[in-house]
Coordinates of C-alpha atoms in Angstrom, one line a residue:
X12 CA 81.4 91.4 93.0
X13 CA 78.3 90.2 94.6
X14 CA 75.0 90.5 91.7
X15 CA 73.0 92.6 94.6
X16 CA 75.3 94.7 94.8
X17 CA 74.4 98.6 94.0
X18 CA 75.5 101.9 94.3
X19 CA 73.9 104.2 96.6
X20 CA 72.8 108.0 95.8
X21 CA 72.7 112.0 96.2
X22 CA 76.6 111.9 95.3
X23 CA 75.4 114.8 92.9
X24 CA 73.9 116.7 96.1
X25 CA 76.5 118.8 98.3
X26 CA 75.9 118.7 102.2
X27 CA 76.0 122.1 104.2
X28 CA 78.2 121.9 107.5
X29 CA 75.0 122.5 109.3
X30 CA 73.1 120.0 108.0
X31 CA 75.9 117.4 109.0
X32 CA 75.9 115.5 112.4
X33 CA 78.8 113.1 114.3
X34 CA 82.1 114.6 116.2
X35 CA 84.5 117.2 114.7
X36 CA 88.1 116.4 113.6
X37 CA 90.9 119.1 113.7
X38 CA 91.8 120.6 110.3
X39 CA 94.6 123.1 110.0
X40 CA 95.3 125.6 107.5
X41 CA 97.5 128.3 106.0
X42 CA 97.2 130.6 103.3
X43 CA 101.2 129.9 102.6
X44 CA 102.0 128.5 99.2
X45 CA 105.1 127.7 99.1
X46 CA 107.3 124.9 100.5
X47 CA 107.4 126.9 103.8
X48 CA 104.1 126.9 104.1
X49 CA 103.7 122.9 103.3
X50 CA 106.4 122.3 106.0
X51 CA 104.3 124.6 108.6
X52 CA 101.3 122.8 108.6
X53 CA 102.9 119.3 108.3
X54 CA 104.5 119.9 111.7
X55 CA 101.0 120.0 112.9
X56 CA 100.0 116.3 111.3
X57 CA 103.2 114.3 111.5
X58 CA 102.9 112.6 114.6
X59 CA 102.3 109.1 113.6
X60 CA 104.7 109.3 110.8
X61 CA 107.2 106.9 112.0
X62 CA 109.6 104.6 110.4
X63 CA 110.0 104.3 106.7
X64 CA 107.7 106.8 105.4
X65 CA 106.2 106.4 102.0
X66 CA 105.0 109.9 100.3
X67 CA 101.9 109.3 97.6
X68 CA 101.5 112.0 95.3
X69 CA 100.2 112.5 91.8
X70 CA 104.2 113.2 89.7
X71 CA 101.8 114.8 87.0
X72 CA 101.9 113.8 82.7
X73 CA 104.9 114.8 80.9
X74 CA 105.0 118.8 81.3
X75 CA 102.1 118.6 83.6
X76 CA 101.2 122.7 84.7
X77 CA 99.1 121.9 87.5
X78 CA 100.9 119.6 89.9
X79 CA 102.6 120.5 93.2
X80 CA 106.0 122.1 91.9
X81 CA 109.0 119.5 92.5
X82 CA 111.1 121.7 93.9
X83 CA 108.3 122.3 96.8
X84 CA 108.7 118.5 97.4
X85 CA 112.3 118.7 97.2
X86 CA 112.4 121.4 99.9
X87 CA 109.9 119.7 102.2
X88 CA 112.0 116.2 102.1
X89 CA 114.8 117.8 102.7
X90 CA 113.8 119.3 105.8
X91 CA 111.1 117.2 107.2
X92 CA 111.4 113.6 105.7
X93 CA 115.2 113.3 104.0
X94 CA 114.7 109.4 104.4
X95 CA 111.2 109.5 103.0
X96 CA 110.3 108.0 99.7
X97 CA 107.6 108.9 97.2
X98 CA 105.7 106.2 95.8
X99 CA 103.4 105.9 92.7
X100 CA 102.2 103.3 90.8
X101 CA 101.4 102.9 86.6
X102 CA 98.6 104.0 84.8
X103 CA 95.7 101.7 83.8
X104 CA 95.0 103.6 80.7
X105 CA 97.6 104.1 77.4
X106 CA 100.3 107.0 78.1
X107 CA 103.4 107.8 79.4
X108 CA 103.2 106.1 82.8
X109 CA 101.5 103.1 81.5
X110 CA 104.5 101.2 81.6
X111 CA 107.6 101.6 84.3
X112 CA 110.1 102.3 81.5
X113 CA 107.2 105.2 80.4
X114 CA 106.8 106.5 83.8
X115 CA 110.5 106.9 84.5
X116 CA 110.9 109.2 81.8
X117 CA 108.2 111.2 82.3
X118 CA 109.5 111.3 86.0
X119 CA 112.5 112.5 84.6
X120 CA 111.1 115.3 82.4
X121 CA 108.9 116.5 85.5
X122 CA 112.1 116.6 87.6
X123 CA 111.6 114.3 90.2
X124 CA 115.2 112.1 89.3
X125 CA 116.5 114.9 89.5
X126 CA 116.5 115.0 93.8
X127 CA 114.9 111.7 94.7
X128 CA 114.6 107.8 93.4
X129 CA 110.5 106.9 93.2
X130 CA 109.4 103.6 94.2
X131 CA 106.6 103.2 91.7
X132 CA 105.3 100.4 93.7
X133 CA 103.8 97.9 91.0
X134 CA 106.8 97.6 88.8
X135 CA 107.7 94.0 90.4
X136 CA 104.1 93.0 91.4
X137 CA 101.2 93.1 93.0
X138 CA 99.8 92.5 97.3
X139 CA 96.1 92.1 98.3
X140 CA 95.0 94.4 100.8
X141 CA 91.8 93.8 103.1
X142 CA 89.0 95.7 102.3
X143 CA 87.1 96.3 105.8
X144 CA 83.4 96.5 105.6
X145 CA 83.6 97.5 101.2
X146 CA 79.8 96.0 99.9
X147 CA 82.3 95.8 96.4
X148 CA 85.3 94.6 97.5
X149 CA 87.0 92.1 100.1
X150 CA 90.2 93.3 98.9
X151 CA 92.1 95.4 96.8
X152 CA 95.4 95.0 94.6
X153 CA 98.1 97.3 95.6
X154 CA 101.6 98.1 94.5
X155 CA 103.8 94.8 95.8
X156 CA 106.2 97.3 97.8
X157 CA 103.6 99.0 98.7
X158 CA 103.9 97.3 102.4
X159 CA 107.2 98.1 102.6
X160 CA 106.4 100.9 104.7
X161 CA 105.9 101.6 107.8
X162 CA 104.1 105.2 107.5
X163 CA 102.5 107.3 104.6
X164 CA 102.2 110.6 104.3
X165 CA 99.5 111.2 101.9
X166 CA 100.5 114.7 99.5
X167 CA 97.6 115.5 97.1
X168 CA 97.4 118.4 95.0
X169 CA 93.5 119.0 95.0
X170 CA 91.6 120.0 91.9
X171 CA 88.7 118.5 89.9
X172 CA 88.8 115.2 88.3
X173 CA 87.0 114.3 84.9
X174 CA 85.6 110.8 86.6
X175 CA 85.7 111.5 90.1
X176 CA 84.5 115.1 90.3
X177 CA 87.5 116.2 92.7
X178 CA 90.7 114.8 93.4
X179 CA 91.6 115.0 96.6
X180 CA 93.7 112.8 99.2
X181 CA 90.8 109.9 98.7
X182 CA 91.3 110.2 94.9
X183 CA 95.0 109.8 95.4
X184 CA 95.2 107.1 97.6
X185 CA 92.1 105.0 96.3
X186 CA 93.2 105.0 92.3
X187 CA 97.2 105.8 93.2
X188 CA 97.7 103.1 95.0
X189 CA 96.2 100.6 93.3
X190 CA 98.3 99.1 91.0
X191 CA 98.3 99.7 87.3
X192 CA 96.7 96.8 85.8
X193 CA 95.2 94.7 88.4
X194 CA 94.1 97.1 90.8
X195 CA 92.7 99.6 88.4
X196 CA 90.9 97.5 86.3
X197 CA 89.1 96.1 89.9
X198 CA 88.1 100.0 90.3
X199 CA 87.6 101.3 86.8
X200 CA 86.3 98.1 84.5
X201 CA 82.8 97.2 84.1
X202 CA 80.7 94.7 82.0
X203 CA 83.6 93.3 80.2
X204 CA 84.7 97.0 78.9
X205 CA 88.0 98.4 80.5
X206 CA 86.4 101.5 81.6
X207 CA 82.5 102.0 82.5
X208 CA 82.3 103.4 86.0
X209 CA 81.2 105.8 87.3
X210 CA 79.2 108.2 89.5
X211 CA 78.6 107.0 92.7
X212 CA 79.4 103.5 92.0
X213 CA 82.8 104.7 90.8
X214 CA 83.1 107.0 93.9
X215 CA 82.1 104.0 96.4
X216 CA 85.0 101.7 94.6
X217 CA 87.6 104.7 95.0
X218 CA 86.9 104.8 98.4
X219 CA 87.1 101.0 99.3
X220 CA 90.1 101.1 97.5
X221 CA 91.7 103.8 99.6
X222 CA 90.1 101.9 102.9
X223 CA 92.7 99.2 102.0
X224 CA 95.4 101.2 102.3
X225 CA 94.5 103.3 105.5
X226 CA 93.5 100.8 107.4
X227 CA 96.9 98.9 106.7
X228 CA 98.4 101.9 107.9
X229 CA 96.1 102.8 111.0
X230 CA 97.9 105.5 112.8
X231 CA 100.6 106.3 110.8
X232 CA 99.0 107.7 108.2
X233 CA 98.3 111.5 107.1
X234 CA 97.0 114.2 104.8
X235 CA 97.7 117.5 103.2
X236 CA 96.1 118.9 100.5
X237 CA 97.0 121.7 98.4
X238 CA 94.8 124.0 97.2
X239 CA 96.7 125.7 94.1
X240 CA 96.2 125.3 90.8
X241 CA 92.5 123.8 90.8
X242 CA 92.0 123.2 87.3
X243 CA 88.7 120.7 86.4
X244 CA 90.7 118.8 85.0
X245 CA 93.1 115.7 86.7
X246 CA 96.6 115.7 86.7
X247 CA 96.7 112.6 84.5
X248 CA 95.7 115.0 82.0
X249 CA 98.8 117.0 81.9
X250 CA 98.9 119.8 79.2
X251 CA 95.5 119.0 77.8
X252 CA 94.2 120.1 81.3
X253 CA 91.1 122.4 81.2
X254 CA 92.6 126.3 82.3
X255 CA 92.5 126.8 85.8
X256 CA 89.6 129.2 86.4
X257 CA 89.3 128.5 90.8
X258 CA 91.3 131.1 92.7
X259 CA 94.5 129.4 94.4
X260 CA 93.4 129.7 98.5
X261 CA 96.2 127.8 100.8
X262 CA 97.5 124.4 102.2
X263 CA 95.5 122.1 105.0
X264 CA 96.0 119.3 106.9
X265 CA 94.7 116.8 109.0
X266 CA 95.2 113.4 110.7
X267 CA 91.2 112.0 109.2
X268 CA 90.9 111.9 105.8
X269 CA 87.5 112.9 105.7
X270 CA 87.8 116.0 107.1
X271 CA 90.7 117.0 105.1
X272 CA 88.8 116.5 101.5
X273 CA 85.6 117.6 103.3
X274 CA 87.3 121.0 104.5
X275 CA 88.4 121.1 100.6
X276 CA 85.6 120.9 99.0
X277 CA 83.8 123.2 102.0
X278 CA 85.9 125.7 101.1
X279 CA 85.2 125.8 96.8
X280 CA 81.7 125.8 97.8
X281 CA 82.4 129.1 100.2
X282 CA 83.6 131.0 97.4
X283 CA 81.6 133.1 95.0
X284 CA 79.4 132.2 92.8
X285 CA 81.8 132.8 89.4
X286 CA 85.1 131.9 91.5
X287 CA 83.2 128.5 91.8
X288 CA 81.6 127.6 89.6
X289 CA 83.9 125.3 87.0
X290 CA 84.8 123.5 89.9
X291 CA 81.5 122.8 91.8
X292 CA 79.3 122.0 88.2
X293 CA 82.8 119.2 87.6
X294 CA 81.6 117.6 91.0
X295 CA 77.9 117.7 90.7
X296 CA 78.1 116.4 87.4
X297 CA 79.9 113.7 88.3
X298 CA 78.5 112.6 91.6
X299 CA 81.6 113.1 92.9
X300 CA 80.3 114.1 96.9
X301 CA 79.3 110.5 97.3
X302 CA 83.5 110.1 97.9
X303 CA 82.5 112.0 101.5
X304 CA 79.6 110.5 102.5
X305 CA 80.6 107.0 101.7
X306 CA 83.9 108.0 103.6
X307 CA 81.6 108.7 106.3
X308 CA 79.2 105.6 105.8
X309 CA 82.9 103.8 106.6
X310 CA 83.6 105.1 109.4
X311 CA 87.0 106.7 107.8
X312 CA 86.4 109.9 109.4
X313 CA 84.4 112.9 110.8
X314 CA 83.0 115.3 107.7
X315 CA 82.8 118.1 110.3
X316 CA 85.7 119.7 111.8
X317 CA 87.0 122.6 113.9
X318 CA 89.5 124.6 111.1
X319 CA 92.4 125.9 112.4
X320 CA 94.0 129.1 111.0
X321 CA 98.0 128.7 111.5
X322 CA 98.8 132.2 110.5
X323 CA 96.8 133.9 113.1
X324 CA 97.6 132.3 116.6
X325 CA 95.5 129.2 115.7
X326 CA 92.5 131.2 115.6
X327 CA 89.5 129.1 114.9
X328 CA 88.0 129.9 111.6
X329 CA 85.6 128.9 108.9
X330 CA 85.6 127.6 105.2
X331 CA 84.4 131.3 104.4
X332 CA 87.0 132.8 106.5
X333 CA 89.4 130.6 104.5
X334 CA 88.9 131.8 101.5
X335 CA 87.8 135.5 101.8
X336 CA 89.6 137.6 99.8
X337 CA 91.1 134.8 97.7
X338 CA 91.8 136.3 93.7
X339 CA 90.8 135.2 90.3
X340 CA 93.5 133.2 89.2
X341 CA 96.8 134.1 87.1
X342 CA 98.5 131.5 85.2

């Protein structure tokens, strides 16, 4: 890392849409959770997906309650991507995916062996990736198979993050691709401590990291996040997870990555003041906004967006539109 080098600022600060500037990407949305509803608004995203397609998503802690229900996944691969794989790679800190003998249990107790074989990507290695224009890195460490593929379709289940403020698809991609020891420890170690990062250093790091990996990609890359489930907590937290106080809202999708986590956290912030809350004092606390600006410093996408509603004849709509109506949550 280059001595100069130092993190920039406001990642505690939250942007209004009309205070943004730049071009508009297309974001689609539906209210639909359930694996119908993740199929529906994929068709609307999957055009680059090509070839062998890798699927990154977080397979949750041993018992995890939060994390996008297996059989949802099992249902949208067998319809839409029945030759795709899902990838993930080892934990950097002590648990049950730290090691790939640990994480294929706990793959196991989640019921993901029971449909589908996951490639977690690091267990024979480690590849450098390019990092583009990063001011921290010139490249990252990624799972060795990692490569492998051809496409990735990039699944996040979005909720808060104790580090990162939210964890949406730049969270996903940026520390769950990076490898478990080598990569990681580029993102998360500091001053000769494992851990140490964070705010909007942490955030900038995250996002180089996930740079890597879409640029590698290019085109045949996409996003959906789902909106369910939003505790404050990560999914690497599994049952110790904080309760999920955020109203569950829908599923959306788009082809820049930006403007899919963008349109996320958009549409927390359009809720109501105690529907909010948790979830928007996690990301301020953290600094965790610098993720979409520094997306946006990258060039890596557009953080404004025309929002399409799928359930009503594509009618264009906003983040308040989204999420009017939406109900306290019931566990």
């Amino acid at each position: 890392m280059p001595e100069k080098t130092t993190a920039g600022a406001g990642g505690q600060n939250y942007i209004p849409y009309a205070e943004r500037s730049g071009p508009e990407s297309v974001v689609y949305f539906t209210r639909d959770l359930s694996p119908e509803g993740l199929k529906k608004v994929y068709e609307r995203v999957k055009a680059g997906i090509t070839g062998k397609t890798a699927i990154k998503l977080h397979t949750g802690e041993p018992h995890g309650p939060n994390i996008i229900p297996a059989a949802w996944v099992k249902e949208f691969m067998r319809t839409e991507l029945p030759e795709g794989t899902i990838i993930e790679t080892n934990t950097f800190y002590d648990g049950d995916r730290y090691t790939t003998e640990q994480h294929r249990e706990t793959l196991k107790v989640n019921g993901w062996a029971d449909f589908t074989t996951v490639d977690i990507t690091d267990e024979h290695g480690t590849v450098m990736l390019p990092v583009k224009g990063g001011k921290w890195f010139s490249e990252m460490s990624v799972g060795k198979s990692l490569p492998e593929y051809d496409s990735l379709v990039v699944l996040t289940h979005f909720k808060g993050h104790t580090m990162g403020g939210f964890g949406g698809s730049d969270k996903n991609i940026g520390i769950g691709c990076a490898d478990g020891r080598v990569g990681k420890g580029m993102i998360h170690a500091k001053d000769g401590n494992d851990w140490g990062v964070d705010k909007e250093e942490l955030m900038e790091k995250i996002t180089e990291s996930t740079k890597a990996v879409i640029d590698y990609f290019g085109e045949h890359v996409t996003y959906v996040n789902v909106l369910r489930n939003m505790s404050v907590s990560c999914d690497c937290e599994g049952v110790e997870a904080q309760p999920v106080v955020t109203p569950n809202v829908g599923i959306l999708a788009s082809i820049d990555i930006l403007a899919a986590d963008q349109a996320s956290v958009d549409m927390i912030h359009a809720m109501k003041e105690e529907d909010r809350h948790a979830l928007v004092e996690r990301m301020e606390s953290r600094h965790g906004y610098r993720q979409l600006s520094y997306m946006k410093e990258l060039g890596m996408g557009n953080d404004r967006y025309t929002l399409i509603d799928i359930d009503n004849g594509d009618k264009v709509i906003t983040a308040a539109d989204a999420v009017e109506g939406v109900v306290p949550f019931v566990g």
